[in-house]
C-alpha cells in the first residue's frame, strides 16, 4: 500500500497549471480559508479523475481557471445583485489548461479522507482527496490516481455533490477575487506609458486573465513587414529647424512624400506644377506638405491639426532613420501613450475605457493593438467565433485601392486575445474618438498602426468610444437610420446615442 503523502505546512507548495483540468466547487474551511475543489488532468479518459481541495493561494499558477469558476458562479446566480456571499448555482464547466504568467505567491495544503500521521504531522480530516493521493514533486503538488479502501471513490458525473453546491452558495470567494484583480493590476503596471487604473463598483469581477497585454502588435504566421531597407528616413531635415522642433517647416521632408500637399503654402510656380501632377501623375516630393500635428506653443501642441482630424488622410511620421532628431514633433504616436487611462466596469456594456484627465481635440490616446494575421486566418476565426468576433477584427485596408491589393493580400488586426487598453473601448454611433492610419514606413502599405485620437474635447472620466464600423463617409440621415432593417449578420447596438443606428452590421 502506498503511504499517504504529507506536504510540510510551512513550505511553499503550489499546483501547476498544466496539471489542472478545471475548478468545480468552493468552500471555506474551519480555519476560515477559502478552498477550491480541483479536478486534475488525467493522461487517459476516466470517469474517476483525481479531485482535491486546495486553498486559493495554492492556485496562484491557476488563476485563469479560478476566474473561470468565479464567472460560472456569477453567470448562474439567480440573484440580481451579487456579492461574495450571494446565493450562487454552481455548474461544472470544462476549462482549457492554458499558459499563465509565473507568480511567486503560494501556500501549503495537505490531503486525505481521514486523519493520518506521516513524518510526525497530522493531516486535517476536513481536507479531502478523491480517487487518489497527492505527492510532492519538484516543489509542486502532484496528484496520483490510486484505488484503495481508505480513499473515497467518486465519479466525475457526481461532482460537485449536492452538499458541495449547497456549501458553495454561501462561501466567500473574496481572497480569490483579490488575487485575480491584483494579477491584472500587475500586468497593467508592466505596460509602458502613463498609469492604467482598474475600477469596478458593480461587482467583484475583473477583466479576463486570458487576455494578454502587449506593447506592440504581434505578427503571426504568414504576416511580414516590408524589408527594413525600405524604411528610408528624411535626410534633408535637421533637429534645429523650426525652433528645434524638426520637420514642420521644411518643404523637403522625405517622410511626408505621400502626405497631402499644403496648397496654402504653394508659390505660383508650384501651383502650376501641382496642377500637372494631379492631371498626369507624378511625385509631390519637394512641395510643402500638410504637417499632421500642432507644433507651436499653444495648448494644442501634439494634437492633430483640423485637416487630418476631419479628413482621415493617412498620417506619415518620421522614423529612426531620419536626420531630424529624437525630438521631432512628427514622432508623436510612436512615442507611445502619455494619457492616464482607466478600465472600468459599465452598467450594461461590460468593460469600458475612460481617461483620468481632460483630453484635447486631436490628442493621441493609444494604438489599437493585437495579433496581425492574414485575411485567410481572420476569416477562419470570424466563422468559428460568431457575430461578436467581428468586433475585434480590424482590416488593414487603407491602401488597398491605391496599391491594387486584393482582399486576400490584406492583413487584419485581431485584438481579442492580446492587445492594449483600447481593447476595452466600446462602440458608439456618435463617438468622441476616431481611428487613424499612422505609418512610419511610407513604402509599407500592409503593416501600419491604427491610432486613436480624441475627435473633440473630452472631460476627464467620460467614457471613450469609437465607431466600430468606421463610417467616416457615411451620410445617412436620422430617418434612414431609423428605417434600416437588420440582416441576419446584424448585432443590436447598445451605445445609447441620440442618432444610434440601432444595429451593427458585422
CSV table of C-alpha atoms in Angstrom, one decimal:
chain,number,residue,atom,x,y,z
A,1,UNK,CA,0.0,0.0,0.0
A,2,UNK,CA,1.4,3.4,-0.9
A,3,UNK,CA,1.9,5.7,2.1
A,4,UNK,CA,-0.3,8.8,2.4
A,5,UNK,CA,1.8,11.9,1.5
A,6,UNK,CA,2.0,14.9,3.8
A,7,UNK,CA,3.4,18.1,2.5
A,8,UNK,CA,5.1,20.2,5.3
A,9,UNK,CA,2.8,23.0,6.1
A,10,UNK,CA,5.5,25.7,6.4
A,11,UNK,CA,6.9,25.1,3.0
A,12,UNK,CA,5.6,26.7,-0.2
A,13,UNK,CA,3.8,24.3,-2.4
A,14,UNK,CA,1.5,25.1,-5.3
A,15,UNK,CA,-0.3,23.5,-8.2
A,16,UNK,CA,1.0,23.6,-11.8
A,17,UNK,CA,-1.5,24.9,-14.3
A,18,UNK,CA,-0.8,22.2,-16.8
A,19,UNK,CA,-1.8,19.5,-14.3
A,20,UNK,CA,-5.3,21.1,-13.6
A,21,UNK,CA,-8.3,20.5,-15.8
A,22,UNK,CA,-10.8,22.7,-14.0
A,23,UNK,CA,-12.1,24.0,-10.7
A,24,UNK,CA,-15.6,22.7,-9.9
A,25,UNK,CA,-16.6,24.0,-6.4
A,26,UNK,CA,-15.5,26.1,-3.4
A,27,UNK,CA,-16.0,26.3,0.3
A,28,UNK,CA,-14.5,27.9,3.5
A,29,UNK,CA,-12.9,25.5,5.9
A,30,UNK,CA,-12.8,25.6,9.7
A,31,UNK,CA,-9.7,27.8,9.6
A,32,UNK,CA,-11.7,30.4,7.6
A,33,UNK,CA,-9.6,29.7,4.5
A,34,UNK,CA,-11.1,29.7,1.0
A,35,UNK,CA,-10.7,26.3,-0.6
A,36,UNK,CA,-11.4,25.2,-4.2
A,37,UNK,CA,-12.1,21.7,-5.5
A,38,UNK,CA,-9.7,21.0,-8.3
A,39,UNK,CA,-10.3,18.4,-11.0
A,40,UNK,CA,-6.9,17.1,-12.0
A,41,UNK,CA,-6.0,16.3,-15.6
A,42,UNK,CA,-5.5,12.7,-16.5
A,43,UNK,CA,-3.4,11.1,-19.2
A,44,UNK,CA,-6.3,8.8,-20.3
A,45,UNK,CA,-10.1,9.4,-20.3
A,46,UNK,CA,-11.5,8.3,-17.0
A,47,UNK,CA,-14.8,8.5,-15.0
A,48,UNK,CA,-12.7,8.7,-11.8
A,49,UNK,CA,-10.2,11.6,-12.1
A,50,UNK,CA,-8.5,12.8,-9.0
A,51,UNK,CA,-10.2,15.6,-7.1
A,52,UNK,CA,-8.7,17.6,-4.2
A,53,UNK,CA,-9.4,20.7,-2.2
A,54,UNK,CA,-6.8,23.5,-2.2
A,55,UNK,CA,-6.5,27.0,-0.8
A,56,UNK,CA,-6.7,29.9,-3.1
A,57,UNK,CA,-3.0,30.7,-2.5
A,58,UNK,CA,-2.1,27.2,-3.8
A,59,UNK,CA,-3.8,28.1,-7.1
A,60,UNK,CA,-1.7,31.1,-7.8
A,61,UNK,CA,-0.5,29.4,-11.0
A,62,UNK,CA,-4.1,28.6,-12.0
A,63,UNK,CA,-5.7,32.0,-11.7
A,64,UNK,CA,-7.3,31.7,-15.2
A,65,UNK,CA,-9.1,28.5,-14.1
A,66,UNK,CA,-10.0,30.1,-10.8
A,67,UNK,CA,-11.5,33.1,-12.7
A,68,UNK,CA,-13.5,30.6,-14.9
A,69,UNK,CA,-15.1,29.1,-11.8
A,70,UNK,CA,-16.0,32.5,-10.3
A,71,UNK,CA,-17.5,33.7,-13.6
A,72,UNK,CA,-19.6,30.5,-13.8
A,73,UNK,CA,-20.9,31.2,-10.3
A,74,UNK,CA,-21.9,34.8,-11.3
A,75,UNK,CA,-23.4,33.6,-14.6
A,76,UNK,CA,-25.7,31.1,-12.9
A,77,UNK,CA,-26.7,33.2,-10.0
A,78,UNK,CA,-30.4,33.7,-9.6
A,79,UNK,CA,-30.0,37.0,-7.7
A,80,UNK,CA,-29.8,40.4,-9.4
A,81,UNK,CA,-27.2,41.8,-7.0
A,82,UNK,CA,-24.0,39.8,-6.4
A,83,UNK,CA,-21.7,39.8,-3.5
A,84,UNK,CA,-19.0,37.4,-2.3
A,85,UNK,CA,-21.6,35.7,-0.1
A,86,UNK,CA,-24.6,35.7,-2.6
A,87,UNK,CA,-26.6,32.6,-3.4
A,88,UNK,CA,-25.0,31.1,-6.5
A,89,UNK,CA,-25.8,28.0,-8.5
A,90,UNK,CA,-22.5,26.3,-9.3
A,91,UNK,CA,-22.3,24.3,-12.5
A,92,UNK,CA,-19.4,22.3,-13.6
A,93,UNK,CA,-17.7,23.8,-16.6
A,94,UNK,CA,-14.7,22.5,-18.6
A,95,UNK,CA,-11.8,24.9,-18.7
A,96,UNK,CA,-8.8,24.6,-21.0
A,97,UNK,CA,-5.5,24.5,-19.3
A,98,UNK,CA,-3.5,27.4,-20.7
A,99,UNK,CA,-0.2,29.1,-20.1
A,100,UNK,CA,-0.1,31.7,-17.3
A,101,UNK,CA,2.3,34.3,-16.2
A,102,UNK,CA,4.5,32.9,-13.4
A,103,UNK,CA,3.9,34.2,-9.9
A,104,UNK,CA,5.8,33.8,-6.6
A,105,UNK,CA,2.7,33.8,-4.3
A,106,UNK,CA,1.6,30.4,-2.9
A,107,UNK,CA,0.9,28.5,0.3
A,108,UNK,CA,0.6,24.9,1.5
A,109,UNK,CA,-2.0,22.2,1.5
A,110,UNK,CA,-2.4,18.5,2.5
A,111,UNK,CA,-4.6,15.7,1.6
A,112,UNK,CA,-6.6,12.6,2.6
A,113,UNK,CA,-10.1,11.5,3.5
A,114,UNK,CA,-9.5,11.0,7.3
A,115,UNK,CA,-6.8,11.8,9.8
A,116,UNK,CA,-3.4,10.1,9.1
A,117,UNK,CA,0.0,10.6,10.5
A,118,UNK,CA,3.2,10.8,8.4
A,119,UNK,CA,6.6,12.3,9.2
A,120,UNK,CA,5.1,13.3,12.6
A,121,UNK,CA,2.4,15.6,11.1
A,122,UNK,CA,-1.4,15.2,11.4
A,123,UNK,CA,-3.5,15.7,8.3
A,124,UNK,CA,-6.6,17.8,8.7
A,125,UNK,CA,-9.6,15.4,8.2
A,126,UNK,CA,-11.5,18.3,6.6
A,127,UNK,CA,-9.1,18.3,3.6
A,128,UNK,CA,-10.1,15.5,1.2
A,129,UNK,CA,-8.7,13.9,-1.9
A,130,UNK,CA,-10.9,11.7,-4.0
A,131,UNK,CA,-9.8,8.9,-6.3
A,132,UNK,CA,-6.1,9.3,-5.4
A,133,UNK,CA,-3.3,10.8,-3.3
A,134,UNK,CA,-1.1,13.9,-3.5
A,135,UNK,CA,2.6,13.9,-3.7
A,136,UNK,CA,5.4,16.5,-3.7
A,137,UNK,CA,7.3,16.8,-7.0
A,138,UNK,CA,10.0,19.5,-7.5
A,139,UNK,CA,8.4,21.9,-5.1
A,140,UNK,CA,4.9,21.5,-6.5
A,141,UNK,CA,1.9,19.4,-5.6
A,142,UNK,CA,1.2,16.4,-7.9
A,143,UNK,CA,-1.8,14.1,-8.0
A,144,UNK,CA,-1.6,10.3,-8.4
A,145,UNK,CA,-4.6,8.2,-9.2
A,146,UNK,CA,-4.8,5.4,-6.6
A,147,UNK,CA,-7.6,2.9,-5.8
A,148,UNK,CA,-7.6,1.9,-2.1
A,149,UNK,CA,-10.3,1.2,0.6
A,150,UNK,CA,-9.3,4.2,2.6
A,151,UNK,CA,-9.5,6.6,-0.4
A,152,UNK,CA,-13.0,7.9,-1.2
A,153,UNK,CA,-14.1,7.0,-4.8
A,154,UNK,CA,-16.5,9.3,-6.6
A,155,UNK,CA,-17.5,9.6,-10.3
A,156,UNK,CA,-17.0,12.8,-12.2
A,157,UNK,CA,-20.7,12.7,-13.0
A,158,UNK,CA,-21.4,13.3,-9.3
A,159,UNK,CA,-19.1,16.3,-8.9
A,160,UNK,CA,-19.8,18.6,-7.4
A,161,UNK,CA,-22.1,16.8,-5.0
A,162,UNK,CA,-25.3,18.4,-3.8
A,163,UNK,CA,-23.7,19.1,-0.5
A,164,UNK,CA,-20.8,20.9,-2.2
A,165,UNK,CA,-23.2,23.0,-4.3
A,166,UNK,CA,-25.1,24.0,-1.1
A,167,UNK,CA,-21.9,25.0,0.7
A,168,UNK,CA,-20.6,26.9,-2.3
A,169,UNK,CA,-23.7,29.1,-2.3
A,170,UNK,CA,-22.8,30.7,1.0
A,171,UNK,CA,-19.0,30.6,0.8
A,172,UNK,CA,-16.9,33.7,0.3
A,173,UNK,CA,-14.5,34.0,-2.7
A,174,UNK,CA,-13.1,37.3,-1.6
A,175,UNK,CA,-9.5,36.2,-1.4
A,176,UNK,CA,-9.5,34.6,-4.9
A,177,UNK,CA,-11.2,37.7,-6.4
A,178,UNK,CA,-8.5,39.9,-4.9
A,179,UNK,CA,-5.7,37.6,-6.2
A,180,UNK,CA,-7.2,37.9,-9.7
A,181,UNK,CA,-7.6,41.6,-9.5
A,182,UNK,CA,-4.0,42.0,-8.2
A,183,UNK,CA,-2.7,39.9,-11.1
A,184,UNK,CA,-4.5,42.2,-13.6
A,185,UNK,CA,-3.1,45.3,-11.9
A,186,UNK,CA,0.4,43.8,-12.0
A,187,UNK,CA,0.1,43.2,-15.7
A,188,UNK,CA,-1.2,46.8,-16.3
A,189,UNK,CA,1.7,48.2,-14.3
A,190,UNK,CA,4.1,46.4,-16.7
A,191,UNK,CA,2.8,48.3,-19.7
A,192,UNK,CA,4.9,51.3,-20.8
A,193,UNK,CA,3.4,54.8,-20.6
A,194,UNK,CA,1.2,56.6,-18.2
A,195,UNK,CA,-0.5,54.5,-15.5
A,196,UNK,CA,-3.6,52.4,-16.3
A,197,UNK,CA,-6.2,52.1,-13.5
A,198,UNK,CA,-8.9,49.5,-12.9
A,199,UNK,CA,-12.3,50.3,-11.4
A,200,UNK,CA,-15.4,48.2,-10.7
A,201,UNK,CA,-18.2,49.4,-8.5
A,202,UNK,CA,-20.8,47.0,-9.7
A,203,UNK,CA,-19.4,43.6,-8.7
A,204,UNK,CA,-16.0,41.9,-7.9
A,205,UNK,CA,-15.2,40.7,-11.4
A,206,UNK,CA,-12.0,41.6,-13.3
A,207,UNK,CA,-11.1,41.6,-17.0
A,208,UNK,CA,-10.2,38.2,-18.3
A,209,UNK,CA,-6.8,36.8,-17.4
A,210,UNK,CA,-6.7,35.1,-20.8
A,211,UNK,CA,-6.3,38.5,-22.4
A,212,UNK,CA,-2.6,39.3,-22.9
A,213,UNK,CA,-1.5,42.9,-22.6
A,214,UNK,CA,1.2,43.8,-25.2
A,215,UNK,CA,3.1,47.0,-26.0
A,216,UNK,CA,3.0,46.4,-29.8
A,217,UNK,CA,1.2,44.2,-32.3
A,218,UNK,CA,2.4,40.7,-32.8
A,219,UNK,CA,3.0,39.5,-36.4
A,220,UNK,CA,1.6,35.9,-36.7
A,221,UNK,CA,2.3,33.2,-39.3
A,222,UNK,CA,2.2,34.5,-42.9
A,223,UNK,CA,2.5,38.2,-42.0
A,224,UNK,CA,5.5,40.1,-43.0
A,225,UNK,CA,6.6,43.7,-42.8
A,226,UNK,CA,8.3,45.4,-45.7
A,227,UNK,CA,12.0,44.9,-46.0
A,228,UNK,CA,13.6,47.2,-43.3
A,229,UNK,CA,15.8,48.6,-46.1
A,230,UNK,CA,12.7,50.3,-47.5
A,231,UNK,CA,12.2,52.4,-44.3
A,232,UNK,CA,14.0,55.5,-45.5
A,233,UNK,CA,14.1,58.5,-43.2
A,234,UNK,CA,14.3,62.2,-44.1
A,235,UNK,CA,17.9,63.2,-44.8
A,236,UNK,CA,17.5,66.9,-45.6
A,237,UNK,CA,15.9,67.8,-42.3
A,238,UNK,CA,17.8,68.7,-39.1
A,239,UNK,CA,16.9,68.8,-35.4
A,240,UNK,CA,17.5,72.6,-35.2
A,241,UNK,CA,14.9,73.5,-37.9
A,242,UNK,CA,11.8,75.5,-36.9
A,243,UNK,CA,12.7,76.4,-33.3
A,244,UNK,CA,14.2,73.0,-32.7
A,245,UNK,CA,11.0,71.0,-33.4
A,246,UNK,CA,12.1,69.2,-36.5
A,247,UNK,CA,10.3,68.8,-39.8
A,248,UNK,CA,7.2,71.1,-39.6
A,249,UNK,CA,8.7,74.0,-41.5
A,250,UNK,CA,10.6,72.0,-44.2
A,251,UNK,CA,9.3,71.6,-47.7
A,252,UNK,CA,11.5,68.7,-48.4
A,253,UNK,CA,10.8,66.1,-45.7
A,254,UNK,CA,11.1,62.8,-47.4
A,255,UNK,CA,8.8,61.1,-44.8
A,256,UNK,CA,6.0,63.4,-45.9
A,257,UNK,CA,6.4,62.4,-49.6
A,258,UNK,CA,3.0,60.8,-49.8
A,259,UNK,CA,1.3,63.2,-47.4
A,260,UNK,CA,-1.3,65.7,-48.6
A,261,UNK,CA,0.0,68.9,-50.2
A,262,UNK,CA,-0.4,72.1,-48.3
A,263,UNK,CA,-1.9,74.2,-51.1
A,264,UNK,CA,-1.9,77.3,-48.9
A,265,UNK,CA,1.9,77.4,-49.0
A,266,UNK,CA,2.4,76.8,-52.8
A,267,UNK,CA,4.0,79.5,-54.8
A,268,UNK,CA,2.5,80.4,-58.2
A,269,UNK,CA,5.1,78.1,-59.9
A,270,UNK,CA,4.4,75.3,-57.5
A,271,UNK,CA,0.6,75.6,-58.1
A,272,UNK,CA,1.2,75.0,-61.8
A,273,UNK,CA,3.5,72.0,-61.1
A,274,UNK,CA,0.9,70.6,-58.7
A,275,UNK,CA,-1.9,71.0,-61.2
A,276,UNK,CA,0.1,69.0,-63.8
A,277,UNK,CA,0.9,66.3,-61.2
A,278,UNK,CA,-2.8,65.9,-60.4
A,279,UNK,CA,-3.7,65.6,-64.1
A,280,UNK,CA,-0.8,63.4,-65.2
A,281,UNK,CA,0.5,61.8,-62.1
A,282,UNK,CA,4.0,62.1,-60.5
A,283,UNK,CA,5.7,62.7,-57.2
A,284,UNK,CA,4.8,65.6,-55.0
A,285,UNK,CA,8.2,65.5,-53.2
A,286,UNK,CA,9.6,69.0,-52.8
A,287,UNK,CA,6.2,70.6,-52.4
A,288,UNK,CA,5.1,71.8,-49.0
A,289,UNK,CA,3.0,69.2,-47.2
A,290,UNK,CA,0.3,69.2,-44.6
A,291,UNK,CA,2.1,68.6,-41.2
A,292,UNK,CA,-0.1,66.4,-39.0
A,293,UNK,CA,0.4,67.9,-35.6
A,294,UNK,CA,0.3,71.3,-33.9
A,295,UNK,CA,3.8,72.1,-33.0
A,296,UNK,CA,3.6,75.7,-31.7
A,297,UNK,CA,3.5,76.7,-28.1
A,298,UNK,CA,-0.3,76.6,-27.8
A,299,UNK,CA,-2.3,74.2,-25.6
A,300,UNK,CA,-2.9,72.1,-28.8
A,301,UNK,CA,0.8,71.1,-29.1
A,302,UNK,CA,1.0,67.5,-30.3
A,303,UNK,CA,-2.7,67.3,-31.3
A,304,UNK,CA,-3.9,66.6,-34.9
A,305,UNK,CA,-4.5,69.7,-37.0
A,306,UNK,CA,-8.0,70.1,-38.3
A,307,UNK,CA,-7.1,68.9,-41.9
A,308,UNK,CA,-6.1,65.5,-40.7
A,309,UNK,CA,-8.7,65.3,-37.9
A,310,UNK,CA,-11.6,65.9,-40.3
A,311,UNK,CA,-10.3,64.2,-43.5
A,312,UNK,CA,-8.9,60.9,-42.2
A,313,UNK,CA,-6.0,61.1,-44.5
A,314,UNK,CA,-3.1,58.7,-43.6
A,315,UNK,CA,-0.5,60.2,-41.3
A,316,UNK,CA,3.1,59.7,-42.1
A,317,UNK,CA,5.5,60.1,-39.2
A,318,UNK,CA,9.3,60.3,-39.2
A,319,UNK,CA,11.2,57.2,-38.1
A,320,UNK,CA,14.5,56.1,-36.6
A,321,UNK,CA,16.4,56.5,-39.8
A,322,UNK,CA,15.6,60.2,-40.0
A,323,UNK,CA,18.1,63.0,-39.6
A,324,UNK,CA,15.5,65.3,-37.8
A,325,UNK,CA,16.4,64.0,-34.4
A,326,UNK,CA,14.7,62.3,-31.5
A,327,UNK,CA,12.6,65.3,-30.5
A,328,UNK,CA,10.9,65.9,-33.9
A,329,UNK,CA,7.3,66.7,-33.5
A,330,UNK,CA,6.5,64.2,-36.2
A,331,UNK,CA,7.2,61.3,-33.9
A,332,UNK,CA,4.1,61.6,-31.9
A,333,UNK,CA,2.3,58.2,-32.0
A,334,UNK,CA,5.5,56.1,-31.9
A,335,UNK,CA,6.5,57.7,-28.6
A,336,UNK,CA,3.6,55.9,-27.1
A,337,UNK,CA,0.7,56.6,-24.8
A,338,UNK,CA,1.0,59.5,-22.4
A,339,UNK,CA,-2.6,59.6,-21.3
A,340,UNK,CA,-3.6,58.2,-17.9
A,341,UNK,CA,-6.4,55.7,-18.5
A,342,UNK,CA,-8.9,53.7,-16.5
A,343,UNK,CA,-10.5,50.4,-17.5
A,344,UNK,CA,-13.9,50.4,-15.7
A,345,UNK,CA,-17.0,48.2,-15.4
A,346,UNK,CA,-20.0,49.8,-17.0
A,347,UNK,CA,-23.6,49.2,-16.0
A,348,UNK,CA,-24.8,47.5,-19.2
A,349,UNK,CA,-21.9,47.1,-21.7
A,350,UNK,CA,-19.2,45.2,-19.8
A,351,UNK,CA,-15.9,46.8,-19.5
A,352,UNK,CA,-15.2,50.3,-20.9
A,353,UNK,CA,-12.4,52.8,-21.0
A,354,UNK,CA,-12.0,56.4,-19.9
A,355,UNK,CA,-9.3,59.0,-19.3
A,356,UNK,CA,-8.3,60.2,-15.9
A,357,UNK,CA,-7.5,63.7,-17.4
A,358,UNK,CA,-9.1,66.1,-19.8
A,359,UNK,CA,-8.4,65.4,-23.4
A,360,UNK,CA,-8.0,68.0,-26.1
A,361,UNK,CA,-9.5,67.7,-29.6
A,362,UNK,CA,-7.0,65.8,-31.7
A,363,UNK,CA,-5.0,64.4,-28.8
A,364,UNK,CA,-3.4,61.0,-29.2
A,365,UNK,CA,-4.7,58.3,-26.8
A,366,UNK,CA,-3.2,54.9,-27.8
A,367,UNK,CA,-3.0,52.4,-30.6
A,368,UNK,CA,-5.3,49.5,-31.4
A,369,UNK,CA,-3.0,46.5,-31.0
A,370,UNK,CA,-3.3,42.8,-31.3
A,371,UNK,CA,-2.3,39.9,-33.5
A,372,UNK,CA,-1.7,40.8,-37.1
A,373,UNK,CA,-3.0,37.9,-39.1
A,374,UNK,CA,-3.7,37.0,-42.7
A,375,UNK,CA,-7.1,37.5,-44.3
A,376,UNK,CA,-7.5,33.8,-44.5
A,377,UNK,CA,-6.8,33.3,-40.8
A,378,UNK,CA,-9.2,36.2,-40.0
A,379,UNK,CA,-12.0,34.5,-42.0
A,380,UNK,CA,-11.4,31.3,-40.1
A,381,UNK,CA,-11.5,33.0,-36.7
A,382,UNK,CA,-14.6,35.0,-37.7
A,383,UNK,CA,-16.5,31.9,-38.8
A,384,UNK,CA,-15.6,30.0,-35.7
A,385,UNK,CA,-16.1,32.9,-33.3
A,386,UNK,CA,-19.6,34.0,-34.4
A,387,UNK,CA,-21.0,37.5,-34.7
A,388,UNK,CA,-19.3,39.0,-31.7
A,389,UNK,CA,-15.9,38.1,-33.1
A,390,UNK,CA,-16.1,40.8,-35.8
A,391,UNK,CA,-15.9,43.4,-33.0
A,392,UNK,CA,-12.2,42.7,-32.5
A,393,UNK,CA,-11.1,42.3,-36.2
A,394,UNK,CA,-9.8,45.4,-37.9
A,395,UNK,CA,-8.8,45.1,-41.6
A,396,UNK,CA,-5.6,47.0,-42.7
A,397,UNK,CA,-7.1,48.0,-46.0
A,398,UNK,CA,-6.3,51.8,-46.0
A,399,UNK,CA,-4.1,51.4,-49.1
A,400,UNK,CA,-5.9,48.5,-50.8
A,401,UNK,CA,-7.4,50.6,-53.6
A,402,UNK,CA,-4.4,52.9,-54.3
A,403,UNK,CA,-1.9,49.9,-54.3
A,404,UNK,CA,-4.2,47.5,-56.1
A,405,UNK,CA,-4.2,45.0,-53.2
A,406,UNK,CA,-6.8,42.2,-53.3
A,407,UNK,CA,-8.8,41.2,-50.2
A,408,UNK,CA,-6.7,38.0,-49.9
A,409,UNK,CA,-3.5,40.0,-49.7
A,410,UNK,CA,-4.6,42.2,-46.8
A,411,UNK,CA,-3.7,41.7,-43.2
A,412,UNK,CA,-6.1,42.0,-40.2
A,413,UNK,CA,-5.6,43.1,-36.6
A,414,UNK,CA,-7.3,40.7,-34.1
A,415,UNK,CA,-7.5,42.3,-30.7
A,416,UNK,CA,-9.5,39.6,-28.9
A,417,UNK,CA,-6.7,37.6,-27.3
A,418,UNK,CA,-4.0,40.2,-26.9
A,419,UNK,CA,-3.7,44.0,-27.2
A,420,UNK,CA,-3.7,47.2,-25.2
A,421,UNK,CA,-6.3,49.1,-23.2
A,422,UNK,CA,-8.0,50.3,-26.4
A,423,UNK,CA,-9.5,46.7,-26.5
A,424,UNK,CA,-11.9,47.8,-23.8
A,425,UNK,CA,-13.3,50.9,-25.7
A,426,UNK,CA,-16.9,50.4,-26.5
A,427,UNK,CA,-18.7,51.4,-29.7
A,428,UNK,CA,-20.8,54.5,-30.2
A,429,UNK,CA,-22.6,55.7,-33.3
A,430,UNK,CA,-21.7,59.2,-32.1
A,431,UNK,CA,-18.1,58.6,-30.8
A,432,UNK,CA,-15.8,61.0,-29.1
A,433,UNK,CA,-12.7,59.3,-30.6
A,434,UNK,CA,-11.8,58.2,-34.1
A,435,UNK,CA,-9.2,55.9,-35.5
A,436,UNK,CA,-6.5,57.0,-38.0
A,437,UNK,CA,-3.8,55.3,-40.1
A,438,UNK,CA,-0.3,56.1,-38.9
A,439,UNK,CA,2.7,54.9,-41.0
A,440,UNK,CA,6.4,55.0,-40.1
A,441,UNK,CA,7.4,53.4,-43.4
A,442,UNK,CA,5.8,55.1,-46.4
A,443,UNK,CA,6.7,52.1,-48.5
A,444,UNK,CA,4.9,49.5,-46.4
A,445,UNK,CA,1.3,49.6,-47.4
A,446,UNK,CA,0.3,46.5,-45.5
A,447,UNK,CA,1.6,46.9,-41.9
A,448,UNK,CA,0.9,50.2,-40.0
A,449,UNK,CA,-0.6,51.4,-36.8
A,450,UNK,CA,-4.2,52.2,-36.1
A,451,UNK,CA,-4.1,55.2,-33.7
A,452,UNK,CA,-7.0,56.5,-31.6
A,453,UNK,CA,-7.3,60.3,-31.3
A,454,UNK,CA,-9.9,62.4,-29.5
A,455,UNK,CA,-12.2,64.0,-32.1
A,456,UNK,CA,-13.4,66.6,-29.7
A,457,UNK,CA,-12.5,67.9,-26.2
A,458,UNK,CA,-13.3,65.2,-23.7
A,459,UNK,CA,-13.7,65.9,-20.0
A,460,UNK,CA,-11.9,63.5,-17.6
A,461,UNK,CA,-13.9,60.3,-16.7
A,462,UNK,CA,-16.2,60.5,-19.7
A,463,UNK,CA,-16.3,57.1,-21.4
A,464,UNK,CA,-14.1,56.9,-24.5
A,465,UNK,CA,-15.8,55.4,-27.6
A,466,UNK,CA,-15.2,55.0,-31.3
A,467,UNK,CA,-17.3,53.8,-34.2
A,468,UNK,CA,-16.6,50.1,-34.8
A,469,UNK,CA,-17.9,50.4,-38.3
A,470,UNK,CA,-15.6,53.4,-39.1
A,471,UNK,CA,-18.3,55.0,-41.3
A,472,UNK,CA,-16.5,58.3,-41.8
A,473,UNK,CA,-18.0,58.8,-45.3
A,474,UNK,CA,-21.5,57.6,-44.4
A,475,UNK,CA,-24.1,60.4,-44.7
A,476,UNK,CA,-27.3,58.6,-43.5
A,477,UNK,CA,-29.8,60.9,-42.0
A,478,UNK,CA,-31.7,60.0,-38.9
A,479,UNK,CA,-34.8,58.9,-40.7
A,480,UNK,CA,-32.8,56.4,-42.8
A,481,UNK,CA,-31.1,55.0,-39.7
A,482,UNK,CA,-34.4,54.6,-38.0
A,483,UNK,CA,-35.9,52.7,-41.0
A,484,UNK,CA,-32.9,50.5,-41.7
A,485,UNK,CA,-33.8,46.8,-41.5
A,486,UNK,CA,-31.4,44.5,-39.7
A,487,UNK,CA,-30.0,41.5,-41.6
A,488,UNK,CA,-29.0,38.1,-40.3
A,489,UNK,CA,-25.5,39.4,-39.8
A,490,UNK,CA,-26.6,42.3,-37.7
A,491,UNK,CA,-25.8,42.8,-34.0
A,492,UNK,CA,-28.0,45.1,-31.8
A,493,UNK,CA,-26.3,48.4,-30.9
A,494,UNK,CA,-26.4,49.4,-27.3
A,495,UNK,CA,-24.5,52.6,-27.5
A,496,UNK,CA,-27.5,54.8,-26.4
A,497,UNK,CA,-26.5,57.7,-28.7
A,498,UNK,CA,-29.3,60.0,-29.9
A,499,UNK,CA,-28.5,59.1,-33.5
A,500,UNK,CA,-27.8,55.4,-32.8
A,501,UNK,CA,-28.1,53.2,-35.9
A,502,UNK,CA,-29.8,50.6,-33.8
A,503,UNK,CA,-27.8,47.8,-35.4
A,504,UNK,CA,-24.2,46.9,-36.1
A,505,UNK,CA,-23.5,45.1,-39.4
A,506,UNK,CA,-20.7,42.7,-38.9
